[in-house]
């Protein structure tokens, strides 16, 4: 039974190989051509093969050498950050800038250590006003402020 | 006297009230964001890119350049005051800068860093003015094979200088090159890897990629660490260095400037390498090397001058050859392309007011930095004290709005989330973002020039070694590779990054 000695290298290897495979698979219909007349598939194929090869090497090496482990991951805060960004993306064209900004603040700051809820709401209101003022009025970007 | 008349054109273009305003805004914003711990110039530029959209091309470039050295200066401030480097080029500044702060000489350390940076910045600007047109003439001889070889050299250098594992850095370069060619293939018109998303037809948008990989991943990394203690415990004290400190610092400023100027021009070089090199040099030639690490002014003056000189001269490859030499320049290149400017020789010949205006503005920006920032140090100190739990939702908002406004498309915000996650995974796995972003920016150029070279030679790769410039560049790349393989150098490299 093989043992993973280096966790970071192990997962890096997997990641690179996954990208290499994806590159080959989704690029399978692009014409490859010859070295003298490269088709649109030539360069991506070379890159994908390189990724597969190097990824494989890193993966193999992680089984025989090294001792790195992945540092602690604070799961919930990270999820909040990603959820906040996604919420902004989903809301911006439906409800406009002001509400979307407030949503980002509320979602990302929710249950943050030492941040009381009234502080959070105040921060959301202030940032919404600042963003509307800065991006829409000062920089003149055509971002919808309110959408009904 | 060509340079003088050209610089006159530049100052004419840069010194209009509007452009002076852009320069001022850039320098201030850059310092403000750069002062935040853990957020270095790359993240700062990525986050502030959207602010520059509304500006005319020259104004946008001036503002961006201002943001860049503002951010660098902000990084040194945090290094000196709280012992937290904003980014790797100010790691060295922590060593002696923080020790000076502990002795109550924080003000003096800040002034030495600022004045050293100014002197270095001015020297760097003069070198750009004198050297860039020369290099631009040389680059007229460059054909596709030379460009290929040059890019190879730049990418190899990026790998050698990346922290941590070199093999992972190589993989990151390839990944960058692969993601760089997403979009419509210019030669065949085939649309590649877009999955039917219209926002990808022109390639992956640079803004969410850069913000996600360099800004948000940093923030997410910080969230994993238990509450960072970053109280400013030391009084800033007098900004005036003592006579003794000046005597120790000024030769170091000059040496650092010289070293940084040269190293900045090299591909893959730039701020990080030169500040390390300068520190090592100062320690080596000092008669009292034991003072280093206990608050030696030379240890602040040398590296700070070197990284600023290098920051300045690393514009040369971008402005003359159109090849970014480090990640910051890759961002600059992205910003220029957003403004509709293709970096390269054509900038100097076709848009001289742009090139010389930007060069002149670097001079003005460095001067502004010192005039404005030293008296404002109190404000930056107070910014450092804003708790992270309040700062980070605000930064997050800036990132979201910035990505959205890049194309006014909600898809870009979703892409931001994807790249934030990817960047975070990279951080956790110890994969460096710098080689990736260089590969990403160079991807389309690399493919195009590789194709053209092989069309020229009928598919025969010998073309790369037949041409002298290309051969020299490839040999230099090989030499660099040999260096990392050699165990002795590998140890030094690991040591250098450990400090």
GROMACS .gro file of C-alpha atoms in nm, chain B residues 154-482:
model
  329
  302UNK     CA    1   1.161   3.524  -1.902
  303UNK     CA    2   0.949   3.226  -1.800
  304UNK     CA    3   1.251   3.021  -1.696
  305UNK     CA    4   1.373   3.313  -1.488
  306UNK     CA    5   1.028   3.338  -1.326
  307UNK     CA    6   1.053   2.971  -1.231
  308UNK     CA    7   1.401   3.006  -1.086
  309UNK     CA    8   1.299   3.303  -0.877
  310UNK     CA    9   0.969   3.160  -0.755
  311UNK     CA   10   0.958   3.058  -0.393
  312UNK     CA   11   0.933   2.696  -0.303
  313UNK     CA   12   0.927   2.407  -0.542
  314UNK     CA   13   1.070   2.477  -0.888
  315UNK     CA   14   0.887   2.187  -1.051
  316UNK     CA   15   0.552   2.320  -0.931
  317UNK     CA   16   0.647   2.661  -1.067
  318UNK     CA   17   0.713   2.502  -1.408
  319UNK     CA   18   0.371   2.337  -1.398
  320UNK     CA   19   0.218   2.674  -1.308
  321UNK     CA   20   0.381   2.832  -1.615
  322UNK     CA   21   0.228   2.566  -1.839
  323UNK     CA   22  -0.110   2.606  -1.672
  324UNK     CA   23  -0.087   2.981  -1.727
  325UNK     CA   24   0.003   2.932  -2.094
  326UNK     CA   25  -0.292   2.693  -2.137
  327UNK     CA   26  -0.546   2.927  -1.975
  328UNK     CA   27  -0.395   3.218  -2.164
  329UNK     CA   28  -0.509   3.083  -2.501
  330UNK     CA   29  -0.875   3.042  -2.401
  331UNK     CA   30  -1.089   3.236  -2.647
  332UNK     CA   31  -1.092   3.288  -3.022
  333UNK     CA   32  -0.781   3.166  -3.203
  334UNK     CA   33  -0.664   3.462  -3.412
  335UNK     CA   34  -0.527   3.253  -3.698
  336UNK     CA   35  -0.798   2.992  -3.750
  337UNK     CA   36  -1.096   3.168  -3.594
  338UNK     CA   37  -1.169   2.856  -3.390
  339UNK     CA   38  -1.317   2.935  -3.050
  340UNK     CA   39  -1.129   2.737  -2.784
  341UNK     CA   40  -1.231   2.629  -2.434
  342UNK     CA   41  -1.513   2.881  -2.398
  343UNK     CA   42  -1.795   2.638  -2.312
  344UNK     CA   43  -2.033   2.866  -2.498
  345UNK     CA   44  -1.982   3.155  -2.253
  346UNK     CA   45  -1.970   3.477  -2.458
  347UNK     CA   46  -1.758   3.653  -2.195
  348UNK     CA   47  -1.478   3.407  -2.276
  349UNK     CA   48  -1.465   3.467  -2.652
  350UNK     CA   49  -1.197   3.736  -2.613
  351UNK     CA   50  -1.009   3.527  -2.360
  352UNK     CA   51  -1.042   3.500  -1.984
  353UNK     CA   52  -1.088   3.852  -1.855
  354UNK     CA   53  -0.777   3.971  -1.682
  355UNK     CA   54  -0.947   4.160  -1.400
  356UNK     CA   55  -1.133   3.880  -1.217
  357UNK     CA   56  -0.836   3.651  -1.274
  358UNK     CA   57  -0.587   3.891  -1.119
  359UNK     CA   58  -0.815   4.000  -0.835
  360UNK     CA   59  -0.913   3.643  -0.755
  361UNK     CA   60  -0.564   3.495  -0.770
  362UNK     CA   61  -0.370   3.772  -0.603
  363UNK     CA   62  -0.618   3.975  -0.398
  364UNK     CA   63  -0.882   3.741  -0.266
  365UNK     CA   64  -0.661   3.437  -0.218
  366UNK     CA   65  -0.444   3.652   0.011
  367UNK     CA   66  -0.748   3.758   0.210
  368UNK     CA   67  -0.869   3.400   0.236
  369UNK     CA   68  -0.527   3.288   0.351
  370UNK     CA   69  -0.539   3.551   0.624
  371UNK     CA   70  -0.877   3.418   0.738
  372UNK     CA   71  -0.716   3.082   0.810
  373UNK     CA   72  -0.471   3.234   1.049
  374UNK     CA   73  -0.593   3.312   1.394
  375UNK     CA   74  -0.639   3.682   1.457
  376UNK     CA   75  -0.321   3.848   1.341
  377UNK     CA   76  -0.168   4.072   1.596
  378UNK     CA   77  -0.065   4.390   1.431
  379UNK     CA   78  -0.061   4.659   1.685
  380UNK     CA   79   0.171   4.946   1.639
  381UNK     CA   80   0.345   4.943   1.971
  382UNK     CA   81   0.628   5.174   1.885
  383UNK     CA   82   0.618   5.547   1.859
  384UNK     CA   83   0.716   5.671   1.517
  385UNK     CA   84   0.949   5.928   1.669
  386UNK     CA   85   1.142   6.192   1.482
  387UNK     CA   86   1.146   6.161   1.106
  388UNK     CA   87   1.496   6.307   1.092
  389UNK     CA   88   1.778   6.054   1.086
  390UNK     CA   89   2.082   6.137   1.294
  391UNK     CA   90   2.406   6.240   1.126
  392UNK     CA   91   2.550   5.897   1.205
  393UNK     CA   92   2.253   5.724   1.042
  394UNK     CA   93   2.283   5.939   0.730
  395UNK     CA   94   2.654   5.860   0.709
  396UNK     CA   95   2.579   5.488   0.724
  397UNK     CA   96   2.283   5.499   0.490
  398UNK     CA   97   2.387   5.709   0.194
  399UNK     CA   98   2.654   5.481   0.041
  400UNK     CA   99   2.410   5.194   0.082
  401UNK     CA  100   2.147   5.395  -0.108
  402UNK     CA  101   2.386   5.447  -0.397
  403UNK     CA  102   2.496   5.081  -0.408
  404UNK     CA  103   2.137   4.964  -0.383
  405UNK     CA  104   2.034   5.196  -0.662
  406UNK     CA  105   2.305   5.066  -0.893
  407UNK     CA  106   2.233   4.704  -0.815
  408UNK     CA  107   1.857   4.741  -0.848
  409UNK     CA  108   1.880   4.930  -1.174
  410UNK     CA  109   2.074   4.647  -1.336
  411UNK     CA  110   1.876   4.359  -1.186
  412UNK     CA  111   1.543   4.524  -1.270
  413UNK     CA  112   1.610   4.511  -1.643
  414UNK     CA  113   1.668   4.135  -1.641
  415UNK     CA  114   1.365   3.921  -1.715
  416UNK     CA  115   1.236   3.762  -1.399
  417UNK     CA  116   1.433   4.013  -1.197
  418UNK     CA  117   1.270   4.304  -1.031
  419UNK     CA  118   1.201   4.417  -0.683
  420UNK     CA  119   1.228   4.094  -0.485
  421UNK     CA  120   1.557   3.971  -0.621
  422UNK     CA  121   1.727   4.309  -0.595
  423UNK     CA  122   1.625   4.375  -0.236
  424UNK     CA  123   1.763   4.036  -0.131
  425UNK     CA  124   2.080   4.089  -0.333
  426UNK     CA  125   2.130   4.435  -0.189
  427UNK     CA  126   2.092   4.314   0.170
  428UNK     CA  127   2.344   4.038   0.114
  429UNK     CA  128   2.583   4.284  -0.050
  430UNK     CA  129   2.557   4.536   0.234
  431UNK     CA  130   2.618   4.270   0.495
  432UNK     CA  131   2.912   4.128   0.303
  433UNK     CA  132   3.101   4.454   0.257
  434UNK     CA  133   3.017   4.601   0.596
  435UNK     CA  134   3.302   4.629   0.846
  436UNK     CA  135   3.053   4.551   1.120
  437UNK     CA  136   2.826   4.279   0.977
  438UNK     CA  137   2.715   4.185   1.328
  439UNK     CA  138   2.505   4.502   1.346
  440UNK     CA  139   2.276   4.368   1.071
  441UNK     CA  140   1.953   4.236   1.213
  442UNK     CA  141   1.976   4.469   1.511
  443UNK     CA  142   1.869   4.787   1.335
  444UNK     CA  143   2.144   4.885   1.092
  445UNK     CA  144   2.033   5.178   0.872
  446UNK     CA  145   2.224   5.026   0.577
  447UNK     CA  146   1.997   4.722   0.599
  448UNK     CA  147   1.699   4.947   0.533
  449UNK     CA  148   1.858   5.193   0.292
  450UNK     CA  149   2.018   4.941   0.054
  451UNK     CA  150   1.725   4.705  -0.011
  452UNK     CA  151   1.465   4.983  -0.018
  453UNK     CA  152   1.663   5.174  -0.280
  454UNK     CA  153   1.734   4.858  -0.473
  455UNK     CA  154   1.374   4.746  -0.492
  456UNK     CA  155   1.255   5.085  -0.604
  457UNK     CA  156   1.525   5.117  -0.871
  458UNK     CA  157   1.436   4.770  -0.995
  459UNK     CA  158   1.065   4.847  -0.986
  460UNK     CA  159   1.138   5.137  -1.215
  461UNK     CA  160   1.372   4.969  -1.463
  462UNK     CA  161   1.157   4.656  -1.487
  463UNK     CA  162   0.929   4.873  -1.703
  464UNK     CA  163   1.199   4.866  -1.973
  465UNK     CA  164   1.135   4.515  -2.114
  466UNK     CA  165   0.761   4.581  -2.112
  467UNK     CA  166   0.777   4.920  -2.279
  468UNK     CA  167   1.036   4.827  -2.540
  469UNK     CA  168   0.983   4.458  -2.614
  470UNK     CA  169   0.627   4.414  -2.498
  471UNK     CA  170   0.739   4.135  -2.267
  472UNK     CA  171   0.658   4.168  -1.898
  473UNK     CA  172   0.949   4.064  -1.677
  474UNK     CA  173   0.757   3.999  -1.355
  475UNK     CA  174   0.398   3.960  -1.234
  476UNK     CA  175   0.353   4.330  -1.161
  477UNK     CA  176   0.453   4.407  -1.519
  478UNK     CA  177   0.216   4.136  -1.638
  479UNK     CA  178  -0.060   4.330  -1.464
  480UNK     CA  179   0.061   4.652  -1.622
  481UNK     CA  180   0.053   4.484  -1.961
  482UNK     CA  181  -0.304   4.370  -1.896
  483UNK     CA  182  -0.397   4.723  -1.795
  484UNK     CA  183  -0.238   4.869  -2.108
  485UNK     CA  184  -0.428   4.628  -2.327
  486UNK     CA  185  -0.754   4.721  -2.155
  487UNK     CA  186  -0.672   5.079  -2.255
  488UNK     CA  187  -0.616   4.967  -2.613
  489UNK     CA  188  -0.238   5.010  -2.607
  490UNK     CA  189  -0.027   4.720  -2.732
  491UNK     CA  190   0.297   4.734  -2.529
  492UNK     CA  191   0.615   4.711  -2.734
  493UNK     CA  192   0.840   4.915  -2.958
  494UNK     CA  193   0.542   5.081  -3.120
  495UNK     CA  194   0.463   5.266  -2.799
  496UNK     CA  195   0.784   5.470  -2.821
  497UNK     CA  196   0.764   5.544  -3.191
  498UNK     CA  197   0.390   5.585  -3.241
  499UNK     CA  198   0.281   5.728  -2.909
  500UNK     CA  199   0.589   5.913  -2.776
  501UNK     CA  200   0.375   6.133  -2.551
  502UNK     CA  201   0.251   5.817  -2.381
  503UNK     CA  202   0.594   5.665  -2.325
  504UNK     CA  203   0.771   5.982  -2.220
  505UNK     CA  204   0.472   6.106  -2.025
  506UNK     CA  205   0.469   5.789  -1.821
  507UNK     CA  206   0.845   5.803  -1.767
  508UNK     CA  207   0.822   6.163  -1.651
  509UNK     CA  208   0.530   6.081  -1.425
  510UNK     CA  209   0.740   5.823  -1.244
  511UNK     CA  210   0.973   6.102  -1.145
  512UNK     CA  211   0.682   6.320  -1.034
  513UNK     CA  212   0.517   6.028  -0.855
  514UNK     CA  213   0.827   5.947  -0.653
  515UNK     CA  214   0.855   6.308  -0.549
  516UNK     CA  215   0.487   6.319  -0.449
  517UNK     CA  216   0.528   6.001  -0.254
  518UNK     CA  217   0.785   6.156  -0.026
  519UNK     CA  218   0.625   6.500   0.005
  520UNK     CA  219   0.282   6.360   0.082
  521UNK     CA  220   0.350   6.041   0.265
  522UNK     CA  221   0.601   6.135   0.529
  523UNK     CA  222   0.372   6.396   0.687
  524UNK     CA  223   0.078   6.159   0.647
  525UNK     CA  224   0.246   5.874   0.827
  526UNK     CA  225   0.005   5.919   1.117
  527UNK     CA  226  -0.290   5.838   0.891
  528UNK     CA  227  -0.129   5.518   0.764
  529UNK     CA  228  -0.052   5.413   1.118
  530UNK     CA  229  -0.418   5.462   1.205
  531UNK     CA  230  -0.523   5.259   0.900
  532UNK     CA  231  -0.307   4.978   1.027
  533UNK     CA  232  -0.513   4.977   1.343
  534UNK     CA  233  -0.849   4.923   1.171
  535UNK     CA  234  -0.949   4.571   1.274
  536UNK     CA  235  -0.931   4.309   1.003
  537UNK     CA  236  -1.291   4.197   1.060
  538UNK     CA  237  -1.407   4.539   0.935
  539UNK     CA  238  -1.148   4.573   0.662
  540UNK     CA  239  -1.201   4.246   0.489
  541UNK     CA  240  -1.573   4.276   0.399
  542UNK     CA  241  -1.492   4.619   0.254
  543UNK     CA  242  -1.205   4.482   0.045
  544UNK     CA  243  -1.436   4.205  -0.071
  545UNK     CA  244  -1.690   4.461  -0.191
  546UNK     CA  245  -1.421   4.647  -0.385
  547UNK     CA  246  -1.317   4.321  -0.553
  548UNK     CA  247  -1.675   4.236  -0.655
  549UNK     CA  248  -1.760   4.579  -0.792
  550UNK     CA  249  -1.425   4.594  -0.970
  551UNK     CA  250  -1.480   4.264  -1.147
  552UNK     CA  251  -1.835   4.353  -1.242
  553UNK     CA  252  -1.740   4.687  -1.389
  554UNK     CA  253  -1.467   4.531  -1.608
  555UNK     CA  254  -1.732   4.434  -1.865
  556UNK     CA  255  -2.052   4.519  -1.676
  557UNK     CA  256  -2.129   4.151  -1.669
  558UNK     CA  257  -2.238   3.939  -1.376
  559UNK     CA  258  -2.057   3.642  -1.533
  560UNK     CA  259  -1.728   3.808  -1.443
  561UNK     CA  260  -1.829   3.810  -1.077
  562UNK     CA  261  -1.892   3.436  -1.094
  563UNK     CA  262  -1.549   3.401  -1.259
  564UNK     CA  263  -1.407   3.601  -0.970
  565UNK     CA  264  -1.542   3.342  -0.728
  566UNK     CA  265  -1.390   3.061  -0.936
  567UNK     CA  266  -1.047   3.226  -0.945
  568UNK     CA  267  -1.061   3.316  -0.577
  569UNK     CA  268  -1.118   2.950  -0.500
  570UNK     CA  269  -0.847   2.841  -0.743
  571UNK     CA  270  -0.604   3.096  -0.600
  572UNK     CA  271  -0.681   2.978  -0.249
  573UNK     CA  272  -0.618   2.616  -0.350
  574UNK     CA  273  -0.286   2.723  -0.504
  575UNK     CA  274  -0.187   2.899  -0.182
  576UNK     CA  275  -0.277   2.593   0.024
  577UNK     CA  276  -0.083   2.363  -0.207
  578UNK     CA  277   0.224   2.586  -0.215
  579UNK     CA  278   0.191   2.669  -0.586
  580UNK     CA  279   0.314   3.019  -0.670
  581UNK     CA  280   0.088   3.260  -0.855
  582UNK     CA  281   0.371   3.461  -1.013
  583UNK     CA  282   0.481   3.208  -1.279
  584UNK     CA  283   0.114   3.142  -1.355
  585UNK     CA  284   0.022   3.500  -1.431
  586UNK     CA  285   0.331   3.546  -1.651
  587UNK     CA  286   0.240   3.235  -1.846
  588UNK     CA  287  -0.119   3.355  -1.873
  589UNK     CA  288  -0.024   3.692  -2.019
  590UNK     CA  289   0.238   3.543  -2.250
  591UNK     CA  290   0.021   3.250  -2.367
  592UNK     CA  291  -0.125   3.403  -2.683
  593UNK     CA  292   0.204   3.577  -2.773
  594UNK     CA  293   0.399   3.257  -2.725
  595UNK     CA  294   0.165   3.056  -2.944
  596UNK     CA  295   0.161   3.316  -3.218
  597UNK     CA  296   0.538   3.356  -3.231
  598UNK     CA  297   0.599   2.983  -3.212
  599UNK     CA  298   0.366   2.932  -3.506
  600UNK     CA  299   0.527   3.207  -3.709
  601UNK     CA  300   0.881   3.085  -3.638
  602UNK     CA  301   0.797   2.735  -3.748
  603UNK     CA  302   0.620   2.860  -4.059
  604UNK     CA  303   0.940   3.052  -4.142
  605UNK     CA  304   1.152   2.741  -4.104
  606UNK     CA  305   0.905   2.494  -4.253
  607UNK     CA  306   0.857   2.315  -3.921
  608UNK     CA  307   1.226   2.281  -3.842
  609UNK     CA  308   1.308   2.375  -3.481
  610UNK     CA  309   1.671   2.445  -3.581
  611UNK     CA  310   1.562   2.802  -3.654
  612UNK     CA  311   1.584   2.882  -3.282
  613UNK     CA  312   1.954   2.796  -3.261
  614UNK     CA  313   2.058   2.930  -3.600
  615UNK     CA  314   1.987   3.288  -3.511
  616UNK     CA  315   2.248   3.439  -3.275
  617UNK     CA  316   2.022   3.644  -3.046
  618UNK     CA  317   1.778   3.360  -3.008
  619UNK     CA  318   2.061   3.113  -2.945
  620UNK     CA  319   2.212   3.335  -2.677
  621UNK     CA  320   1.878   3.370  -2.499
  622UNK     CA  321   1.816   2.998  -2.508
  623UNK     CA  322   2.166   2.925  -2.376
  624UNK     CA  323   2.104   3.172  -2.095
  625UNK     CA  324   1.781   2.988  -2.014
  626UNK     CA  325   1.969   2.658  -2.008
  627UNK     CA  326   2.228   2.809  -1.776
  628UNK     CA  327   1.950   2.917  -1.540
  629UNK     CA  328   1.803   2.569  -1.544
  630UNK     CA  329   2.145   2.424  -1.473
   0.00000   0.00000   0.00000
